[in-house]
Amino acid sequence: MTIPHLSIGAGDHHVLVLHDWFGTSAGWGPFLDYLDGDAFSYAFLDYRGYGRRKDVPGAYTLAEIAADALALADQLGWDRFSLVGHSMGGKAAQQVLAEAPSRVRKLVGLAPVPAGAYPLDEAGEALFYGAAGDRGKRLAILDLVTGQRAGRVWLDRMVDQSLRLSAPEAFGGYVRDWATADLESRISGNPVPVKVIVGEHDLALTADVMRGTFLTHYPNAELEELGGSGHYPMYETPVALAASLEGFLRD
């Protein structure tokens, strides 16, 4: 199976990029304009049920994302690569690390879901598990994680994009897996260099959450909090995000 993807750059440092629950390979905003294609080769994957692969059926799990990511790396001839994962994609990137630790050079989590189970209370389950078929719940989630600071035009555009570019069964399936899967025992203590980037206005995946998870799981992890951003720095602070990401990958 040939896996379609978005490619940017032709550099020697190969980077696999995994999108968030709402996103696709096309959902990275102006951030893409500031990537260094001379130093890096980026491959942006669409999950089954999303984007260019919206009609591809699947189990809609992190394990499936990891298998497809590794298949894409093989397709590209990349023996080793760095991983970038946003939100749900941050947890999927850790699944890739668990499956193929010797292949991963560095790992960057952008407002990433931690490796352990992500507990939701009754209201949280109703909101997140109900979002697949409810536009208002999708908008409420986006408003929450951007610190209730984003304008309605952007929120509407993000919700409409997620509805248009993801299959409801995929959207509903992935959330149940990323919220319940527990990878801690498989990744704890891994020496891979890790950088976690969060936005100061993200009301869910905060710097404190990362100190209690990523920074305890990985001995070579560092944390940066981006000012002026919430959960979507690729839209909110794209220049700062590109500089932070590539500065770490270059070191």
CSV table of N, CA, C and O in Angstrom, one decimal, residues 58-168:
chain,number,residue,atom,x,y,z
A,58,GLY,N,-10.2,1.7,8.8
A,58,GLY,CA,-9.2,1.3,9.8
A,58,GLY,C,-9.8,1.0,11.1
A,58,GLY,O,-11.0,1.1,11.3
A,59,ALA,N,-8.9,0.6,12.0
A,59,ALA,CA,-9.3,0.4,13.4
A,59,ALA,C,-9.3,1.7,14.2
A,59,ALA,O,-9.9,1.7,15.3
A,60,TYR,N,-8.6,2.7,13.7
A,60,TYR,CA,-8.5,4.0,14.3
A,60,TYR,C,-7.9,4.0,15.7
A,60,TYR,O,-8.5,4.4,16.7
A,61,THR,N,-6.7,3.5,15.8
A,61,THR,CA,-6.0,3.4,17.0
A,61,THR,C,-4.6,4.0,16.9
A,61,THR,O,-4.1,4.1,15.8
A,62,LEU,N,-4.0,4.2,18.0
A,62,LEU,CA,-2.6,4.7,18.0
A,62,LEU,C,-1.6,3.7,17.4
A,62,LEU,O,-0.7,4.0,16.7
A,63,ALA,N,-1.9,2.4,17.7
A,63,ALA,CA,-1.0,1.3,17.1
A,63,ALA,C,-1.1,1.3,15.6
A,63,ALA,O,-0.1,1.1,14.9
A,64,GLU,N,-2.3,1.6,15.1
A,64,GLU,CA,-2.4,1.6,13.6
A,64,GLU,C,-1.7,2.9,13.0
A,64,GLU,O,-1.0,2.8,12.0
A,65,ILE,N,-1.8,4.0,13.7
A,65,ILE,CA,-1.1,5.2,13.3
A,65,ILE,C,0.4,4.9,13.2
A,65,ILE,O,1.1,5.2,12.3
A,66,ALA,N,0.9,4.3,14.3
A,66,ALA,CA,2.4,4.0,14.4
A,66,ALA,C,2.8,3.0,13.3
A,66,ALA,O,3.8,3.2,12.6
A,67,ALA,N,2.0,2.0,13.0
A,67,ALA,CA,2.3,1.1,11.9
A,67,ALA,C,2.3,1.8,10.6
A,67,ALA,O,3.2,1.5,9.7
A,68,ASP,N,1.4,2.7,10.3
A,68,ASP,CA,1.4,3.4,9.1
A,68,ASP,C,2.5,4.4,9.0
A,68,ASP,O,3.1,4.6,7.9
A,69,ALA,N,2.9,5.0,10.1
A,69,ALA,CA,4.0,5.9,10.1
A,69,ALA,C,5.3,5.2,9.8
A,69,ALA,O,6.2,5.7,9.0
A,70,LEU,N,5.5,4.0,10.4
A,70,LEU,CA,6.7,3.2,10.1
A,70,LEU,C,6.7,2.7,8.6
A,70,LEU,O,7.7,2.7,8.0
A,71,ALA,N,5.5,2.4,8.1
A,71,ALA,CA,5.4,2.0,6.7
A,71,ALA,C,5.7,3.1,5.8
A,71,ALA,O,6.4,2.9,4.7
A,72,LEU,N,5.3,4.4,6.2
A,72,LEU,CA,5.7,5.5,5.4
A,72,LEU,C,7.2,5.8,5.4
A,72,LEU,O,7.8,6.1,4.3
A,73,ALA,N,7.8,5.6,6.6
A,73,ALA,CA,9.3,5.8,6.6
A,73,ALA,C,10.0,4.7,5.7
A,73,ALA,O,10.9,5.1,5.0
A,74,ASP,N,9.5,3.5,5.7
A,74,ASP,CA,10.0,2.5,4.9
A,74,ASP,C,9.8,2.8,3.4
A,74,ASP,O,10.7,2.7,2.6
A,75,GLN,N,8.7,3.3,3.1
A,75,GLN,CA,8.3,3.8,1.7
A,75,GLN,C,9.3,4.8,1.2
A,75,GLN,O,9.7,4.9,0.1
A,76,LEU,N,9.7,5.7,2.1
A,76,LEU,CA,10.6,6.8,1.8
A,76,LEU,C,12.1,6.4,1.9
A,76,LEU,O,12.9,7.2,1.5
A,77,GLY,N,12.3,5.2,2.4
A,77,GLY,CA,13.7,4.8,2.5
A,77,GLY,C,14.4,5.4,3.7
A,77,GLY,O,15.7,5.5,3.7
A,78,TRP,N,13.7,5.8,4.7
A,78,TRP,CA,14.2,6.4,5.9
A,78,TRP,C,14.5,5.4,7.0
A,78,TRP,O,13.5,4.9,7.7
A,79,ASP,N,15.7,5.0,7.2
A,79,ASP,CA,16.0,4.1,8.3
A,79,ASP,C,15.9,4.7,9.7
A,79,ASP,O,15.4,4.1,10.6
A,80,ARG,N,16.4,6.0,9.8
A,80,ARG,CA,16.2,6.8,11.0
A,80,ARG,C,15.6,8.1,10.7
A,80,ARG,O,15.7,8.7,9.6
A,81,PHE,N,14.9,8.6,11.7
A,81,PHE,CA,14.1,9.8,11.5
A,81,PHE,C,13.8,10.4,12.9
A,81,PHE,O,13.9,9.7,13.9
A,82,SER,N,13.5,11.7,12.9
A,82,SER,CA,12.9,12.3,14.1
A,82,SER,C,11.4,12.3,13.9
A,82,SER,O,10.9,12.2,12.8
A,83,LEU,N,10.8,12.5,15.1
A,83,LEU,CA,9.3,12.5,15.1
A,83,LEU,C,8.8,13.8,15.7
A,83,LEU,O,9.3,14.3,16.7
A,84,VAL,N,7.7,14.3,15.1
A,84,VAL,CA,7.0,15.5,15.6
A,84,VAL,C,5.6,15.1,15.7
A,84,VAL,O,5.0,14.6,14.7
A,85,GLY,N,5.0,15.3,16.9
A,85,GLY,CA,3.6,14.9,17.0
A,85,GLY,C,2.8,16.0,17.8
A,85,GLY,O,3.3,16.5,18.8
A,86,HIS,N,1.7,16.4,17.2
A,86,HIS,CA,0.8,17.4,17.9
A,86,HIS,C,-0.3,16.8,18.6
A,86,HIS,O,-1.1,16.1,18.0
A,87,SER,N,-0.5,17.1,19.9
A,87,SER,CA,-1.6,16.7,20.6
A,87,SER,C,-1.8,15.2,20.6
A,87,SER,O,-0.9,14.4,21.1
A,88,MET,N,-2.9,14.6,20.0
A,88,MET,CA,-3.0,13.2,19.8
A,88,MET,C,-1.8,12.6,19.1
A,88,MET,O,-1.4,11.5,19.4
A,89,GLY,N,-1.3,13.4,18.1
A,89,GLY,CA,-0.1,12.9,17.4
A,89,GLY,C,1.1,12.8,18.3
A,89,GLY,O,2.0,12.0,18.0
A,90,GLY,N,1.1,13.5,19.4
A,90,GLY,CA,2.2,13.4,20.3
A,90,GLY,C,2.2,12.1,21.0
A,90,GLY,O,3.3,11.5,21.3
A,91,LYS,N,1.0,11.6,21.3
A,91,LYS,CA,0.9,10.2,21.9
A,91,LYS,C,1.2,9.2,20.9
A,91,LYS,O,1.8,8.1,21.1
A,92,ALA,N,0.7,9.4,19.6
A,92,ALA,CA,1.0,8.5,18.5
A,92,ALA,C,2.5,8.4,18.3
A,92,ALA,O,3.1,7.3,18.0
A,93,ALA,N,3.2,9.5,18.4
A,93,ALA,CA,4.7,9.5,18.2
A,93,ALA,C,5.4,8.6,19.3
A,93,ALA,O,6.3,7.9,19.0
A,94,GLN,N,4.8,8.6,20.5
A,94,GLN,CA,5.4,7.8,21.5
A,94,GLN,C,5.1,6.3,21.2
A,94,GLN,O,5.9,5.4,21.6
A,95,GLN,N,4.0,6.0,20.6
A,95,GLN,CA,3.7,4.7,20.1
A,95,GLN,C,4.7,4.2,19.1
A,95,GLN,O,5.2,3.1,19.1
A,96,VAL,N,5.1,5.1,18.2
A,96,VAL,CA,6.1,4.8,17.2
A,96,VAL,C,7.4,4.5,17.9
A,96,VAL,O,8.1,3.6,17.6
A,97,LEU,N,7.8,5.3,18.9
A,97,LEU,CA,9.0,5.1,19.6
A,97,LEU,C,9.0,3.8,20.3
A,97,LEU,O,10.0,3.1,20.4
A,98,ALA,N,7.9,3.4,20.9
A,98,ALA,CA,7.8,2.1,21.6
A,98,ALA,C,7.9,1.0,20.6
A,98,ALA,O,8.5,-0.1,21.0
A,99,GLU,N,7.5,1.1,19.4
A,99,GLU,CA,7.6,0.1,18.4
A,99,GLU,C,8.9,0.0,17.8
A,99,GLU,O,9.4,-1.1,17.4
A,100,ALA,N,9.6,1.1,17.6
A,100,ALA,CA,10.9,1.1,16.9
A,100,ALA,C,11.9,2.1,17.5
A,100,ALA,O,12.3,3.1,16.8
A,101,PRO,N,12.3,1.9,18.7
A,101,PRO,CA,13.1,2.9,19.4
A,101,PRO,C,14.4,3.1,18.7
A,101,PRO,O,15.0,4.3,18.8
A,102,SER,N,15.0,2.2,18.1
A,102,SER,CA,16.3,2.3,17.4
A,102,SER,C,16.3,3.2,16.2
A,102,SER,O,17.3,3.7,15.7
A,103,ARG,N,15.1,3.5,15.7
A,103,ARG,CA,14.9,4.3,14.5
A,103,ARG,C,14.7,5.7,14.7
A,103,ARG,O,14.8,6.6,13.8
A,104,VAL,N,14.5,6.1,16.0
A,104,VAL,CA,14.1,7.5,16.3
A,104,VAL,C,15.3,8.3,16.8
A,104,VAL,O,15.9,8.0,17.8
A,105,ARG,N,15.6,9.4,16.1
A,105,ARG,CA,16.7,10.3,16.4
A,105,ARG,C,16.3,11.2,17.6
A,105,ARG,O,17.0,11.3,18.6
A,106,LYS,N,15.2,11.9,17.4
A,106,LYS,CA,14.7,12.9,18.4
A,106,LYS,C,13.2,12.9,18.3
A,106,LYS,O,12.6,12.4,17.3
A,107,LEU,N,12.5,13.3,19.4
A,107,LEU,CA,11.1,13.4,19.5
A,107,LEU,C,10.7,14.7,20.0
A,107,LEU,O,11.2,15.2,21.0
A,108,VAL,N,9.7,15.4,19.2
A,108,VAL,CA,9.2,16.6,19.6
A,108,VAL,C,7.7,16.5,19.8
A,108,VAL,O,7.0,16.1,18.9
A,109,GLY,N,7.2,16.8,21.0
A,109,GLY,CA,5.8,16.9,21.3
A,109,GLY,C,5.2,18.3,21.3
A,109,GLY,O,5.7,19.1,22.1
A,110,LEU,N,4.3,18.6,20.5
A,110,LEU,CA,3.6,19.9,20.4
A,110,LEU,C,2.3,19.8,21.2
A,110,LEU,O,1.4,19.1,20.7
A,111,ALA,N,2.2,20.4,22.3
A,111,ALA,CA,1.0,20.3,23.2
A,111,ALA,C,0.6,18.8,23.2
A,111,ALA,O,-0.6,18.5,22.9
A,112,PRO,N,1.5,17.9,23.5
A,112,PRO,CA,1.2,16.5,23.3
A,112,PRO,C,0.4,15.8,24.4
A,112,PRO,O,0.5,16.2,25.6
A,113,VAL,N,-0.4,14.8,24.0
A,113,VAL,CA,-1.1,14.0,25.0
A,113,VAL,C,0.0,13.1,25.6
A,113,VAL,O,0.8,12.4,24.9
A,114,PRO,N,0.1,13.0,26.9
A,114,PRO,CA,1.1,12.1,27.5
A,114,PRO,C,0.9,10.7,27.3
A,114,PRO,O,-0.2,10.2,26.8
A,115,ALA,N,1.9,9.8,27.7
A,115,ALA,CA,1.9,8.4,27.3
A,115,ALA,C,0.8,7.6,28.1
A,115,ALA,O,0.3,6.6,27.6
A,116,GLY,N,0.5,8.1,29.3
A,116,GLY,CA,-0.5,7.3,30.1
A,116,GLY,C,-1.9,7.6,29.7
A,116,GLY,O,-2.2,8.3,28.8
A,117,ALA,N,-2.8,6.9,30.3
A,117,ALA,CA,-4.3,7.1,30.1
A,117,ALA,C,-4.6,8.5,30.5
A,117,ALA,O,-4.0,9.1,31.4
A,118,TYR,N,-5.5,9.1,29.7
A,118,TYR,CA,-5.9,10.5,29.9
A,118,TYR,C,-7.3,10.5,30.5
A,118,TYR,O,-8.3,10.5,29.8
A,119,PRO,N,-7.4,10.6,31.8
A,119,PRO,CA,-8.7,10.5,32.5
A,119,PRO,C,-9.7,11.6,32.2
A,119,PRO,O,-9.3,12.8,32.2
A,120,LEU,N,-10.9,11.2,31.9
A,120,LEU,CA,-11.9,12.2,31.6
A,120,LEU,C,-13.1,12.0,32.6
A,120,LEU,O,-13.5,10.8,32.9
A,121,ASP,N,-13.6,13.1,33.2
A,121,ASP,CA,-14.7,12.9,34.1
A,121,ASP,C,-16.0,12.8,33.3
A,121,ASP,O,-15.9,12.7,32.0
A,122,GLU,N,-17.1,12.7,33.9
A,122,GLU,CA,-18.4,12.4,33.2
A,122,GLU,C,-18.6,13.5,32.1
A,122,GLU,O,-19.0,13.2,31.0
A,123,ALA,N,-18.4,14.8,32.5
A,123,ALA,CA,-18.6,15.9,31.6
A,123,ALA,C,-17.6,15.8,30.5
A,123,ALA,O,-18.0,16.1,29.3
A,124,GLY,N,-16.4,15.5,30.8
A,124,GLY,CA,-15.4,15.4,29.8
A,124,GLY,C,-15.7,14.3,28.8
A,124,GLY,O,-15.5,14.5,27.5
A,125,GLU,N,-16.1,13.2,29.2
A,125,GLU,CA,-16.5,12.1,28.3
A,125,GLU,C,-17.6,12.5,27.4
A,125,GLU,O,-17.6,12.2,26.2
A,126,ALA,N,-18.6,13.2,28.0
A,126,ALA,CA,-19.7,13.6,27.2
A,126,ALA,C,-19.3,14.6,26.1
A,126,ALA,O,-19.7,14.6,24.9
A,127,LEU,N,-18.3,15.5,26.4
A,127,LEU,CA,-17.8,16.5,25.5
A,127,LEU,C,-17.0,15.8,24.4
A,127,LEU,O,-17.2,16.0,23.2
A,128,PHE,N,-16.0,15.1,24.8
A,128,PHE,CA,-15.0,14.5,23.9
A,128,PHE,C,-15.6,13.4,23.1
A,128,PHE,O,-15.4,13.3,21.9
A,129,TYR,N,-16.3,12.5,23.7
A,129,TYR,CA,-16.8,11.3,23.0
A,129,TYR,C,-18.0,11.7,22.2
A,129,TYR,O,-18.4,11.0,21.2
A,130,GLY,N,-18.6,12.8,22.5
A,130,GLY,CA,-19.8,13.3,21.7
A,130,GLY,C,-19.4,14.2,20.6
A,130,GLY,O,-20.3,14.6,19.8
A,131,ALA,N,-18.2,14.5,20.4
A,131,ALA,CA,-17.8,15.5,19.4
A,131,ALA,C,-17.8,15.0,18.0
A,131,ALA,O,-17.9,15.8,17.1
A,132,ALA,N,-17.7,13.7,17.8
A,132,ALA,CA,-17.7,13.2,16.5
A,132,ALA,C,-18.9,13.6,15.7
A,132,ALA,O,-18.8,13.9,14.5
A,133,GLY,N,-20.1,13.7,16.3
A,133,GLY,CA,-21.3,14.0,15.6
A,133,GLY,C,-21.9,15.3,16.1
A,133,GLY,O,-23.1,15.6,15.8
A,134,ASP,N,-21.1,16.2,16.7
A,134,ASP,CA,-21.7,17.4,17.3
A,134,ASP,C,-20.8,18.6,17.0
A,134,ASP,O,-19.7,18.7,17.6
A,135,ARG,N,-21.2,19.5,16.1
A,135,ARG,CA,-20.3,20.6,15.7
A,135,ARG,C,-20.1,21.5,16.9
A,135,ARG,O,-19.0,22.0,17.1
A,136,GLY,N,-21.1,21.7,17.7
A,136,GLY,CA,-20.9,22.6,18.9
A,136,GLY,C,-19.9,22.1,19.9
A,136,GLY,O,-19.2,22.9,20.5
A,137,LYS,N,-19.8,20.8,20.1
A,137,LYS,CA,-18.9,20.2,21.0
A,137,LYS,C,-17.4,20.4,20.4
A,137,LYS,O,-16.5,20.6,21.2
A,138,ARG,N,-17.3,20.2,19.1
A,138,ARG,CA,-16.0,20.4,18.5
A,138,ARG,C,-15.5,21.9,18.7
A,138,ARG,O,-14.4,22.1,19.1
A,139,LEU,N,-16.4,22.8,18.5
A,139,LEU,CA,-16.1,24.2,18.7
A,139,LEU,C,-15.7,24.5,20.2
A,139,LEU,O,-14.7,25.2,20.5
A,140,ALA,N,-16.5,23.9,21.1
A,140,ALA,CA,-16.2,24.1,22.5
A,140,ALA,C,-14.8,23.6,22.9
A,140,ALA,O,-14.1,24.2,23.7
A,141,ILE,N,-14.4,22.4,22.4
A,141,ILE,CA,-13.1,21.9,22.7
A,141,ILE,C,-12.0,22.8,22.2
A,141,ILE,O,-11.0,23.1,22.9
A,142,LEU,N,-12.1,23.3,20.9
A,142,LEU,CA,-11.1,24.2,20.4
A,142,LEU,C,-11.1,25.5,21.2
A,142,LEU,O,-10.0,26.0,21.4
A,143,ASP,N,-12.2,26.0,21.6
A,143,ASP,CA,-12.2,27.2,22.4
A,143,ASP,C,-11.5,27.0,23.7
A,143,ASP,O,-10.7,27.9,24.2
A,144,LEU,N,-11.7,25.9,24.3
A,144,LEU,CA,-11.1,25.6,25.6
A,144,LEU,C,-9.6,25.5,25.5
A,144,LEU,O,-8.9,26.2,26.3
A,145,VAL,N,-9.1,24.7,24.5
A,145,VAL,CA,-7.6,24.5,24.5
A,145,VAL,C,-6.8,25.7,23.9
A,145,VAL,O,-5.6,25.7,24.0
A,146,THR,N,-7.5,26.7,23.3
A,146,THR,CA,-6.9,27.9,22.9
A,146,THR,C,-7.1,29.0,24.0
A,146,THR,O,-6.8,30.2,23.7
A,147,GLY,N,-7.5,28.6,25.2
A,147,GLY,CA,-7.6,29.6,26.3
A,147,GLY,C,-8.8,30.6,26.1
A,147,GLY,O,-8.8,31.6,26.7
A,148,GLN,N,-9.8,30.2,25.3
A,148,GLN,CA,-11.0,31.0,25.1
A,148,GLN,C,-10.6,32.4,24.6
A,148,GLN,O,-11.2,33.4,25.0
A,149,ARG,N,-9.6,32.5,23.8
A,149,ARG,CA,-9.0,33.7,23.3
A,149,ARG,C,-9.2,33.9,21.8
A,149,ARG,O,-9.1,35.0,21.2
A,150,ALA,N,-9.5,32.8,21.0
A,150,ALA,CA,-9.5,32.8,19.6
A,150,ALA,C,-10.9,33.4,19.1
A,150,ALA,O,-11.9,33.3,19.7
A,151,GLY,N,-10.8,34.1,18.0
A,151,GLY,CA,-12.0,34.7,17.4
A,151,GLY,C,-12.9,33.6,16.7
A,151,GLY,O,-12.5,32.5,16.4
A,152,ARG,N,-14.1,34.0,16.6
A,152,ARG,CA,-15.1,33.0,16.0
A,152,ARG,C,-14.8,32.6,14.6
A,152,ARG,O,-15.1,31.4,14.2
A,153,VAL,N,-14.2,33.5,13.8
A,153,VAL,CA,-13.9,33.1,12.4
A,153,VAL,C,-12.9,32.0,12.4
A,153,VAL,O,-13.1,31.0,11.6
A,154,TRP,N,-11.9,32.1,13.2
A,154,TRP,CA,-10.9,31.0,13.2
A,154,TRP,C,-11.5,29.7,13.7
A,154,TRP,O,-11.3,28.6,13.2
A,155,LEU,N,-12.2,29.8,14.8
A,155,LEU,CA,-12.8,28.6,15.4
A,155,LEU,C,-13.8,27.9,14.4
A,155,LEU,O,-13.7,26.7,14.3
A,156,ASP,N,-14.6,28.7,13.7
A,156,ASP,CA,-15.5,28.1,12.8
A,156,ASP,C,-14.7,27.5,11.6
A,156,ASP,O,-15.1,26.4,11.1
A,157,ARG,N,-13.7,28.1,11.2
A,157,ARG,CA,-12.9,27.5,10.1
A,157,ARG,C,-12.2,26.2,10.5
A,157,ARG,O,-12.2,25.2,9.7
A,158,MET,N,-11.7,26.1,11.7
A,158,MET,CA,-11.1,24.9,12.2
A,158,MET,C,-12.1,23.8,12.4
A,158,MET,O,-11.9,22.6,12.0
A,159,VAL,N,-13.3,24.1,12.9
A,159,VAL,CA,-14.3,23.1,13.0
A,159,VAL,C,-14.8,22.6,11.7
A,159,VAL,O,-14.9,21.4,11.4
A,160,ASP,N,-15.0,23.5,10.7
A,160,ASP,CA,-15.5,23.2,9.4
A,160,ASP,C,-14.5,22.3,8.7
A,160,ASP,O,-14.8,21.3,8.0
A,161,GLN,N,-13.2,22.6,8.9
A,161,GLN,CA,-12.1,21.8,8.3
A,161,GLN,C,-12.1,20.4,8.9
A,161,GLN,O,-12.0,19.4,8.1
A,162,SER,N,-12.3,20.3,10.2
A,162,SER,CA,-12.3,19.0,10.8
A,162,SER,C,-13.5,18.1,10.3
A,162,SER,O,-13.3,16.9,10.1
A,163,LEU,N,-14.6,18.8,10.2
A,163,LEU,CA,-15.8,18.1,9.7
A,163,LEU,C,-15.6,17.6,8.2
A,163,LEU,O,-16.1,16.5,7.9
A,164,ARG,N,-15.0,18.4,7.5
A,164,ARG,CA,-14.9,18.2,6.0
A,164,ARG,C,-13.8,17.1,5.8
A,164,ARG,O,-14.0,16.3,4.9
A,165,LEU,N,-12.8,17.1,6.6
A,165,LEU,CA,-11.6,16.3,6.3
A,165,LEU,C,-11.4,15.1,7.1
A,165,LEU,O,-10.4,14.4,7.0
A,166,SER,N,-12.4,14.8,8.0
A,166,SER,CA,-12.3,13.5,8.8
A,166,SER,C,-13.6,12.8,8.8
A,166,SER,O,-14.7,13.4,8.8
A,167,ALA,N,-13.5,11.5,8.7
A,167,ALA,CA,-14.7,10.6,8.8
A,167,ALA,C,-15.2,10.6,10.3
A,167,ALA,O,-14.4,10.4,11.2
A,168,PRO,N,-16.5,10.7,10.5
A,168,PRO,CA,-17.0,10.7,11.9
A,168,PRO,C,-16.6,9.4,12.7
A,168,PRO,O,-16.2,9.5,13.9
